[in-house]
Short mmCIF file of C-alpha atoms (C1' of nucleotides) in Angstrom, two decimals:
data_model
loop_
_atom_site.label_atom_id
_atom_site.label_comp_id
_atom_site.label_asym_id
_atom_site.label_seq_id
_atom_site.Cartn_x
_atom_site.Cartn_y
_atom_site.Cartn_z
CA UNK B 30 108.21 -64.85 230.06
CA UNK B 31 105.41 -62.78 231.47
CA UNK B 32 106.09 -64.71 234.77
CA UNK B 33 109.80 -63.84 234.34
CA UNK B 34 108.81 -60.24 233.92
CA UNK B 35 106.52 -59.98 236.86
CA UNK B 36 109.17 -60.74 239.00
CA UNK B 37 111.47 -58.16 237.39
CA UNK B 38 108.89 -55.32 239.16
CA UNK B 39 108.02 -55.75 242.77
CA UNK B 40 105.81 -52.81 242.30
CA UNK B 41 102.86 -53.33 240.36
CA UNK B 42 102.98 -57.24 241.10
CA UNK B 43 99.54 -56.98 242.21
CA UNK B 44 97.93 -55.15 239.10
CA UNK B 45 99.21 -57.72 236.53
CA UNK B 46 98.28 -60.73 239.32
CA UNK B 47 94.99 -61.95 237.16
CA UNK B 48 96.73 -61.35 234.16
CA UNK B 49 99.22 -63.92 234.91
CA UNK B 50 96.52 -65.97 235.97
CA UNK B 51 94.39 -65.74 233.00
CA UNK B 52 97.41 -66.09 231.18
CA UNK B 53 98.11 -69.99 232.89
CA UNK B 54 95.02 -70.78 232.70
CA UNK B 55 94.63 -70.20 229.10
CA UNK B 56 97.91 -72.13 228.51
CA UNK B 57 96.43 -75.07 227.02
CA UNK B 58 95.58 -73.66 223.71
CA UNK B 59 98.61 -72.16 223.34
CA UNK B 60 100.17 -75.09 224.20
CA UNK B 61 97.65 -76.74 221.66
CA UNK B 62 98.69 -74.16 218.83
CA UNK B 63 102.83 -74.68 219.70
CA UNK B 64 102.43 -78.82 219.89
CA UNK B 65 100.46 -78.39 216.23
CA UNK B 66 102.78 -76.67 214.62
CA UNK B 67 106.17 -78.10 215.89
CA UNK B 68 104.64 -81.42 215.04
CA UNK B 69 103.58 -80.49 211.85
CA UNK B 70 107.16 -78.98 211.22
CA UNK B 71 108.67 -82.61 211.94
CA UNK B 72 106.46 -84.70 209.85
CA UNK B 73 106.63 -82.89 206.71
CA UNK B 74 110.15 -82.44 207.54
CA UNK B 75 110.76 -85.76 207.45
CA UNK B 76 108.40 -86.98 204.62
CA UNK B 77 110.89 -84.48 202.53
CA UNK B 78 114.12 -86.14 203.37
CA UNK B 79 112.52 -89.39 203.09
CA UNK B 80 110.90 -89.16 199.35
CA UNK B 81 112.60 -86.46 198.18
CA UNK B 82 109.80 -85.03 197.10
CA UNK B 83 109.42 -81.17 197.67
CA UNK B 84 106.08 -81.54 199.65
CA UNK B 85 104.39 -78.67 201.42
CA UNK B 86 101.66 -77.99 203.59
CA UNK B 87 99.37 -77.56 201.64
CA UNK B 88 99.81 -80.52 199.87
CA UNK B 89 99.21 -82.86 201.98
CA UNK B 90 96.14 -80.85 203.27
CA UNK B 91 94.95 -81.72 200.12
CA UNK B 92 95.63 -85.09 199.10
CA UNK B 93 93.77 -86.91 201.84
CA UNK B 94 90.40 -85.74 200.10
CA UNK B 95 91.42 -87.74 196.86
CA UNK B 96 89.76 -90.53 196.76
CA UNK B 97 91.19 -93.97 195.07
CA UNK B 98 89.35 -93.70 191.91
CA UNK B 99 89.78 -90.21 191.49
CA UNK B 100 88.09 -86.93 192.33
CA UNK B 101 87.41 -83.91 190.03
CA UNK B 102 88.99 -80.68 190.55
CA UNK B 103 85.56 -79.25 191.21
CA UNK B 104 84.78 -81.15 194.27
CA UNK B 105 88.29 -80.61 195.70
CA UNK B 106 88.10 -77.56 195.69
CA UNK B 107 84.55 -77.68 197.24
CA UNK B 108 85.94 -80.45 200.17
CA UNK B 109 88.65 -77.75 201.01
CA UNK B 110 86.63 -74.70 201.08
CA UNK B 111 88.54 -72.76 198.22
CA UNK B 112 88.57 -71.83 195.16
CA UNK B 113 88.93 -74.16 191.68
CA UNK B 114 91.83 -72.68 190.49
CA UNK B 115 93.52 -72.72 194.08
CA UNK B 116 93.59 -75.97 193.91
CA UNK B 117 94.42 -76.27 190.31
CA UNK B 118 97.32 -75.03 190.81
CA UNK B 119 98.66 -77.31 193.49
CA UNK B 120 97.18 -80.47 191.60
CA UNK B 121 99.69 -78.97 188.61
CA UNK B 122 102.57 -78.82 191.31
CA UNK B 123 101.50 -82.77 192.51
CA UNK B 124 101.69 -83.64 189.01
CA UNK B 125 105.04 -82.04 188.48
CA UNK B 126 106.12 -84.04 191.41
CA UNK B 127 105.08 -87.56 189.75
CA UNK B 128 102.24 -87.58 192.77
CA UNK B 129 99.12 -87.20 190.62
CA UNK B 130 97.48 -87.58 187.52
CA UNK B 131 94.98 -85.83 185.14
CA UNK B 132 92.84 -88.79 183.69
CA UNK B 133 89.18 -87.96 182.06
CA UNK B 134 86.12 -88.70 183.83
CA UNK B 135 84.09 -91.21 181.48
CA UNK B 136 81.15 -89.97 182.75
CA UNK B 137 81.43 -86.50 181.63
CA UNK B 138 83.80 -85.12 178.88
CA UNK B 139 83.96 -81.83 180.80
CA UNK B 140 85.52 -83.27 183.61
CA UNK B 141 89.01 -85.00 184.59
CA UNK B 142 89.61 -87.52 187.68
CA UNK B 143 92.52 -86.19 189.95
CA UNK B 144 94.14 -89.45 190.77
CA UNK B 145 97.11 -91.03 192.27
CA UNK B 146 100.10 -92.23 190.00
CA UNK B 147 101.53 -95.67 191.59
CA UNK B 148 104.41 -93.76 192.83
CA UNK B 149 102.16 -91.34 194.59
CA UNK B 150 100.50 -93.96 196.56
CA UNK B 151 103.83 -95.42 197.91
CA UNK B 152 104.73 -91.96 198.36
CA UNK B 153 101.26 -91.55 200.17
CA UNK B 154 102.41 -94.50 202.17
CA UNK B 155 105.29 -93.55 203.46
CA UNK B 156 103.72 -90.29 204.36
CA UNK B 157 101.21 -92.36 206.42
CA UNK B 158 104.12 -93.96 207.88
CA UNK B 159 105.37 -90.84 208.76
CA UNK B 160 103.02 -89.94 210.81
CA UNK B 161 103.08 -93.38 212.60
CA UNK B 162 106.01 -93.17 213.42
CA UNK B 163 105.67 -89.83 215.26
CA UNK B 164 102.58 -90.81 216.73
CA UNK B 165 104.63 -94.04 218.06
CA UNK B 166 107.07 -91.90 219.79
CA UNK B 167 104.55 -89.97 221.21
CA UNK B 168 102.46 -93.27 222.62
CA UNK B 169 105.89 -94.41 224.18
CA UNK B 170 106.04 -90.98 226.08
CA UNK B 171 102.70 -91.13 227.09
CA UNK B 172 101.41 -94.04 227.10
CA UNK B 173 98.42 -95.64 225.54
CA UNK B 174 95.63 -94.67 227.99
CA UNK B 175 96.60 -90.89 227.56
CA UNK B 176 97.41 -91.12 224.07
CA UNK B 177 93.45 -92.31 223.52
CA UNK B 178 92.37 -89.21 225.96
CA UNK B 179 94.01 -87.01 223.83
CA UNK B 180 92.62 -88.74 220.29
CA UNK B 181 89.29 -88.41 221.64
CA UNK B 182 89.31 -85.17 222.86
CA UNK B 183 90.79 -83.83 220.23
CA UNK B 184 87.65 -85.51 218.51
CA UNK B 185 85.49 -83.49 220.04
CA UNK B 186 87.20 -80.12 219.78
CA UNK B 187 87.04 -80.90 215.99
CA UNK B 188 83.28 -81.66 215.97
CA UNK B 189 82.57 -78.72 218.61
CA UNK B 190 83.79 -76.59 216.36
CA UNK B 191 83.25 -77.47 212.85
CA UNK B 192 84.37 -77.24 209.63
CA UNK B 193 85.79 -74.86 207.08
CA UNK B 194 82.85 -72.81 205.71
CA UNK B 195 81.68 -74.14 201.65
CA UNK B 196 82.64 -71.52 199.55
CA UNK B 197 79.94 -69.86 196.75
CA UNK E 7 87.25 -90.13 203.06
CA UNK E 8 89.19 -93.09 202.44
CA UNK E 9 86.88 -95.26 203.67
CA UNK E 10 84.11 -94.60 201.32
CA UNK E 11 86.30 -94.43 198.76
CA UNK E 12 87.29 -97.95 199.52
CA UNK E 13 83.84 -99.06 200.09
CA UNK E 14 83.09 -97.99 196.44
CA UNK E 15 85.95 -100.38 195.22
CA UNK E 16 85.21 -104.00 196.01
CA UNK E 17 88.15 -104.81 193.81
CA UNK E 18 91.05 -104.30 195.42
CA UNK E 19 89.40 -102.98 198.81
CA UNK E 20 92.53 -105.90 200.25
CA UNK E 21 95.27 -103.92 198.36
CA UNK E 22 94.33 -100.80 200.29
CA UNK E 23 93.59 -102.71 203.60
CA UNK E 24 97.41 -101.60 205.17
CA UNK E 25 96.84 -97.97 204.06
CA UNK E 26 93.28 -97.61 205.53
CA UNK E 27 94.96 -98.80 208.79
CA UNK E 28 97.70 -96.38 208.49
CA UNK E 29 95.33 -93.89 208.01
CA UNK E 30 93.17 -94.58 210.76
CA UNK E 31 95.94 -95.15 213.14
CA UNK E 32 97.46 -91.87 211.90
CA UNK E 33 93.88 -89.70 212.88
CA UNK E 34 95.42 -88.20 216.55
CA UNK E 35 97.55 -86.38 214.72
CA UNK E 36 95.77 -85.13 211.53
CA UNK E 37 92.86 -84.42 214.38
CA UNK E 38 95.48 -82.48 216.33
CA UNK E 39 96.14 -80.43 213.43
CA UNK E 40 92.46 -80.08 212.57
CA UNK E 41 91.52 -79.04 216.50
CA UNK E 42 94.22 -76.56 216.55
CA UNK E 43 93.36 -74.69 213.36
CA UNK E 44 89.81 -74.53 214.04
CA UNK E 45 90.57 -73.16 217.35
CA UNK E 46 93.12 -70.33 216.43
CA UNK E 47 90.20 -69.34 213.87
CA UNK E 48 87.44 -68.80 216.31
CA UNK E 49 90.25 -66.90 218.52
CA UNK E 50 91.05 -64.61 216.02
CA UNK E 51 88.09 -64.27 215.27
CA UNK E 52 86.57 -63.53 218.38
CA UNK E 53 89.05 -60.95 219.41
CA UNK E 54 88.42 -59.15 216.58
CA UNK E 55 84.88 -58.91 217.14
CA UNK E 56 85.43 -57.89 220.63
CA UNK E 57 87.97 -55.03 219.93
CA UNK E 58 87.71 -53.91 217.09
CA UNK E 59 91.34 -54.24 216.63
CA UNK E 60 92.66 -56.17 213.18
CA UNK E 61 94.88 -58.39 214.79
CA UNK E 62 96.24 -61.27 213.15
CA UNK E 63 97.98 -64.89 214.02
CA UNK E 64 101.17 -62.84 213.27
CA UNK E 65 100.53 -60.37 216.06
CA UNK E 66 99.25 -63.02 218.66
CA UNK E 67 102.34 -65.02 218.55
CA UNK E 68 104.59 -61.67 219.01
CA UNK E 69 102.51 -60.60 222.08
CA UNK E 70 103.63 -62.83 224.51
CA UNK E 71 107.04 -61.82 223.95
CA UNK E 72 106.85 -58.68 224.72
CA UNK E 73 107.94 -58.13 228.98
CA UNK E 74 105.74 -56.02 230.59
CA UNK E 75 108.57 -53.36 230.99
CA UNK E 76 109.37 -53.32 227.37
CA UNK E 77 111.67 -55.38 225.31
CA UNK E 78 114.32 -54.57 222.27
CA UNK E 79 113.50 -55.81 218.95
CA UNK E 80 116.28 -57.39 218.34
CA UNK E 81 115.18 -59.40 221.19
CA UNK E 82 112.13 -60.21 220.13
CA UNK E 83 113.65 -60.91 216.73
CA UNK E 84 115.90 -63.56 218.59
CA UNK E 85 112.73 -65.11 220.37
CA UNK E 86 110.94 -65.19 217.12
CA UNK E 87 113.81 -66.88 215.53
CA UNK E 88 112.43 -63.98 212.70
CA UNK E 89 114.96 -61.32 210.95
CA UNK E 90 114.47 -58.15 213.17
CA UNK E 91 112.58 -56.70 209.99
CA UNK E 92 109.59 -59.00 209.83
CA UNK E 93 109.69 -58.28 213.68
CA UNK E 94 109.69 -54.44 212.75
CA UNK E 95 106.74 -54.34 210.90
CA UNK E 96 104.85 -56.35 212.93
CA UNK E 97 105.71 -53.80 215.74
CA UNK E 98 104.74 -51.05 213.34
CA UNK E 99 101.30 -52.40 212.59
CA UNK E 100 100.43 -53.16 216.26
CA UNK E 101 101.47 -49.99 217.04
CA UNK E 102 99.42 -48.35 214.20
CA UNK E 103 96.17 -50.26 216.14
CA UNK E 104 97.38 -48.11 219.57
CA UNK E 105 98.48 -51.56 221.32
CA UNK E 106 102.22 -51.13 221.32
CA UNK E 107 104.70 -48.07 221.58
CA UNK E 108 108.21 -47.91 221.29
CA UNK E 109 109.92 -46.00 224.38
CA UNK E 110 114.03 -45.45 224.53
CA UNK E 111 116.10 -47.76 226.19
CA UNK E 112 117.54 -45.58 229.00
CA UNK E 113 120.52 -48.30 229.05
CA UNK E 114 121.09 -47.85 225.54
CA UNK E 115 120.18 -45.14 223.05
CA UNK E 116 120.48 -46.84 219.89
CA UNK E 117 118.30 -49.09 221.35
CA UNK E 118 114.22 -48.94 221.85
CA UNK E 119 112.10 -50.76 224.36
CA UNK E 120 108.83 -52.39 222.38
CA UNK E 121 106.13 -52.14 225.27
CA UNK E 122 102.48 -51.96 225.73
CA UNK E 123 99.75 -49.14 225.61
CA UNK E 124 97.38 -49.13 228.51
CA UNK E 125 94.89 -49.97 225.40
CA UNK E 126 97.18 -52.62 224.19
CA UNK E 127 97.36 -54.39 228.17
CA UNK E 128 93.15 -54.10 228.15
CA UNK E 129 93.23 -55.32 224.70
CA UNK E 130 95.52 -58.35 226.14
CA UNK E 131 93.46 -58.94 229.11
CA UNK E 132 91.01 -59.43 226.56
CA UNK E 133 92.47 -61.83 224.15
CA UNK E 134 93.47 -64.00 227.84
CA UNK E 135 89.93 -63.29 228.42
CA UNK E 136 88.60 -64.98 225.03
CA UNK E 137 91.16 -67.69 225.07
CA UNK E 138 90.07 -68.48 229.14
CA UNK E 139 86.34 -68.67 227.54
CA UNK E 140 87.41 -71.40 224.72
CA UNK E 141 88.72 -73.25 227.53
CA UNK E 142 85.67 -73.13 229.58
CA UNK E 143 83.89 -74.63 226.68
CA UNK E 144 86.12 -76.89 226.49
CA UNK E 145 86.43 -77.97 229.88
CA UNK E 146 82.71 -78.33 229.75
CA UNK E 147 82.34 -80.79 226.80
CA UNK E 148 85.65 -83.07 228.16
CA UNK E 149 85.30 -82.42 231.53
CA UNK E 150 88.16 -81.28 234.07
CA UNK E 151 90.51 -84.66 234.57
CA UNK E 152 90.49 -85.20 230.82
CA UNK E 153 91.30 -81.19 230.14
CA UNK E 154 94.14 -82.06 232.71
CA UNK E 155 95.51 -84.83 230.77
CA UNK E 156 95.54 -83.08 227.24
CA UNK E 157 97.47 -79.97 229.26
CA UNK E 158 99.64 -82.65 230.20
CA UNK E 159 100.21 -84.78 227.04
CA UNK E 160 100.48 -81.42 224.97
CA UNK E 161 103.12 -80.05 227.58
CA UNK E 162 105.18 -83.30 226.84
CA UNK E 163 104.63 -83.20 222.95
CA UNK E 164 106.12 -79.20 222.77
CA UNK E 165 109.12 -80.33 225.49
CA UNK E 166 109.78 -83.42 223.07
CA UNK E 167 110.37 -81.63 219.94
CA UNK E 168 111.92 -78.18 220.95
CA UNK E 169 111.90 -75.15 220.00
CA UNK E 170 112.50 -73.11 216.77
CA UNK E 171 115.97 -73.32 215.56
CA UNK E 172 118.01 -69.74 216.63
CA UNK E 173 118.83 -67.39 213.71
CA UNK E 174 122.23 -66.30 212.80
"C1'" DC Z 1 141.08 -41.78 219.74
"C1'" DG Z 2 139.89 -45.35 216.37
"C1'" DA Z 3 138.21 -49.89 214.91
"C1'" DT Z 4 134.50 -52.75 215.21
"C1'" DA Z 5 130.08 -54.47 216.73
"C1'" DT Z 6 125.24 -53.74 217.60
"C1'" DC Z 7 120.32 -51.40 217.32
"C1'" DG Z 8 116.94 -49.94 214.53
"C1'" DT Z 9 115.31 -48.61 209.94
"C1'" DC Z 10 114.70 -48.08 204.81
"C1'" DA Z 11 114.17 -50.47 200.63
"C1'" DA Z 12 113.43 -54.10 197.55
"C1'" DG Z 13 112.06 -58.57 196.69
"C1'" DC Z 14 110.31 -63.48 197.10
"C1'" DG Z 15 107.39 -67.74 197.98
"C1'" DT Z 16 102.99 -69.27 199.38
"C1'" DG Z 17 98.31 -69.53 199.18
"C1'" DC Z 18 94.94 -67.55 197.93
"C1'" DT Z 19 91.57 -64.35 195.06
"C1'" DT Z 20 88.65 -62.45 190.88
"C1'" DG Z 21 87.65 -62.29 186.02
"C1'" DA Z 22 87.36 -64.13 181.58
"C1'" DC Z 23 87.14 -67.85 178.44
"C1'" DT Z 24 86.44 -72.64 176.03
"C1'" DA Z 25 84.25 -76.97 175.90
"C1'" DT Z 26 80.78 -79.94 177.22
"C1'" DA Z 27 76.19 -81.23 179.48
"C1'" DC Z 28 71.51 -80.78 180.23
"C1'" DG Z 29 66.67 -79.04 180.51
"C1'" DC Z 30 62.98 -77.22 177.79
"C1'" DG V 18 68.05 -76.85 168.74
"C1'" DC V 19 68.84 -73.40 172.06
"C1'" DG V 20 69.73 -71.27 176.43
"C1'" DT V 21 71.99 -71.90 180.46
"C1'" DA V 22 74.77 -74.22 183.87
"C1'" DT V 23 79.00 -76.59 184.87
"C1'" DA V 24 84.24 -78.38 184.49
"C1'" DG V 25 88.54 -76.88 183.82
"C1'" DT V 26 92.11 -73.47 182.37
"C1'" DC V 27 94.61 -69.02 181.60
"C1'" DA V 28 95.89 -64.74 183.47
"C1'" DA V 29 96.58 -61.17 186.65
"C1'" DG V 30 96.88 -59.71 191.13
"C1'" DC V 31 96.79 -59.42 196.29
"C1'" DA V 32 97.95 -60.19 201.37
"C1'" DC V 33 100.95 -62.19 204.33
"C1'" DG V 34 105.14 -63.39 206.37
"C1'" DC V 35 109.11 -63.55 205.54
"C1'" DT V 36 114.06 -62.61 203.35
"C1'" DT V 37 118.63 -60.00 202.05
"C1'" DG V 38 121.30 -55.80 201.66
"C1'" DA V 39 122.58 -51.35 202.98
"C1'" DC V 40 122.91 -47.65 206.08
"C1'" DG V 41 123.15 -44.09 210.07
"C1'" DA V 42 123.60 -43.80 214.91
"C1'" DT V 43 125.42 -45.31 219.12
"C1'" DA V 44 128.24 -48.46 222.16
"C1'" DT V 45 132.32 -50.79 223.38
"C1'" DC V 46 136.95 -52.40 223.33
"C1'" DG V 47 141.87 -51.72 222.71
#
DNA sequence: CGATATCGTCAAGCGTGCTTGACTATACGC
DNA sequence: GCGTATAGTCAAGCACGCTTGACGATATCG
């Protein structure tokens, strides 16, 4: 669009020249941000229709740090970088949903296990297959050799720049 | 995550083998997600320390909408795919920080033409400018051929799955 | 001219994802 | 046993990014 708009105004071409530069060259974030998000868009999209289950975001940002025995509320919260009662309140929601379960922690009466239900693992299946799939259709556009580029580059973006900060 | 949690279980670690799999073969994407959050934080977050400005992930994906000559909400409203309200008030902060102004549309008077302030064009050559220098770093750590081939693959991932759906 | 559509704005409200503060129950160190 | 820390919950509230509805002003079409 900026492109598109250039050429609307002969005059003045010149002063917006390294603009429109800077602005290609900095098109692969933006094209990093854009591929994110419409992906993301499609896959919980999909995981919806297919369970039926009224999953969000932020669900599933949580559920991969559950582990298969259980996990406390405490260190959720602690894994994602926000508060207790944040995450309380979408463990509630996952429970609602037949997802989780509140079971106590025999190790200390304080505490309770967040856990998968049986139905939330298959659920938690096909949500893996979900993503599978779109990664499948992806590999068949791009082909394996690119697809493992991208994986590992992506790698190091993540480590280069690190994780969420703890919280208190 | 998974994996350890597995590792605790010797019981059962088989029942979970197909899952751990899926998980694993499912990482390009949950890393794509990962890289592209981190990144849009330490944008932000940069830009703000550099101008002073309190711009948010809202404002940064209205920006490059806007033509250099100005452009009519309603427009942007229809690029967005966003009710010309949220657009509004996006306008109405950004021009509260002194990077947009609204101008009449000499074609139309009911209509106004969103443009930039010469702050708001040095405040975009800076956010180019901050995005440019993520990309060095970038380019740096994965080196220029496989920076070439992400551009690439990530080109082909937004072109696969579209664009956000028109409103009304 | 009049009917109708469009541009921008005012107002109210909602869902999401968080926060802080306060409180109970249990654990643990001295 | 007692003081203090920790696990989880209840409650209230906030910022953000949106929405819908209504309206005045201007444009456009017949």
């Amino acid at each position: 669009m900026w492109l598109a708009a250039a050429e609307l105004r002969p005059v003045g071409r010149d002063a917006y020249a390294t603009e429109l530069e800077a602005a290609k060259a900095s098109s692969t974030l933006q094209l990093l941000f854009k591929a994110a998000r419409l992906l993301n868009e499609r896959a919980v999209e999909r995981l919806r229709r297919l369970t039926k289950v009224p999953v969000r975001a932020a669900h599933t940002t949580l559920l991969p740090h559950i582990d298969l025995e259980g996990t406390r509320l405490t260190e959720l919260a602690r894994r994602l970088g926000v508060s207790k009662q944040a995450v309380g309140q979408l463990v509630d929601e996952l429970v609602e949903m037949g997802v989780l379960e509140r079971a106590a922690d025999p190790a200390d009466a304080r505490a309770k296990l967040v856990r998968f239900t049986r139905r939330g693992r298959a659920g938690l299946f096909e949500g893996l297959a979900v993503l599978k799939e779109l990664e499948r259709e992806l590999e068949q556009r791009l082909g394996a050799a690119t697809m493992r580029t991208v994986h590992d580059a992506l790698g190091v973006m993540v480590a280069s720049y690190g994780e969420a900060a703890p919280r208190r």
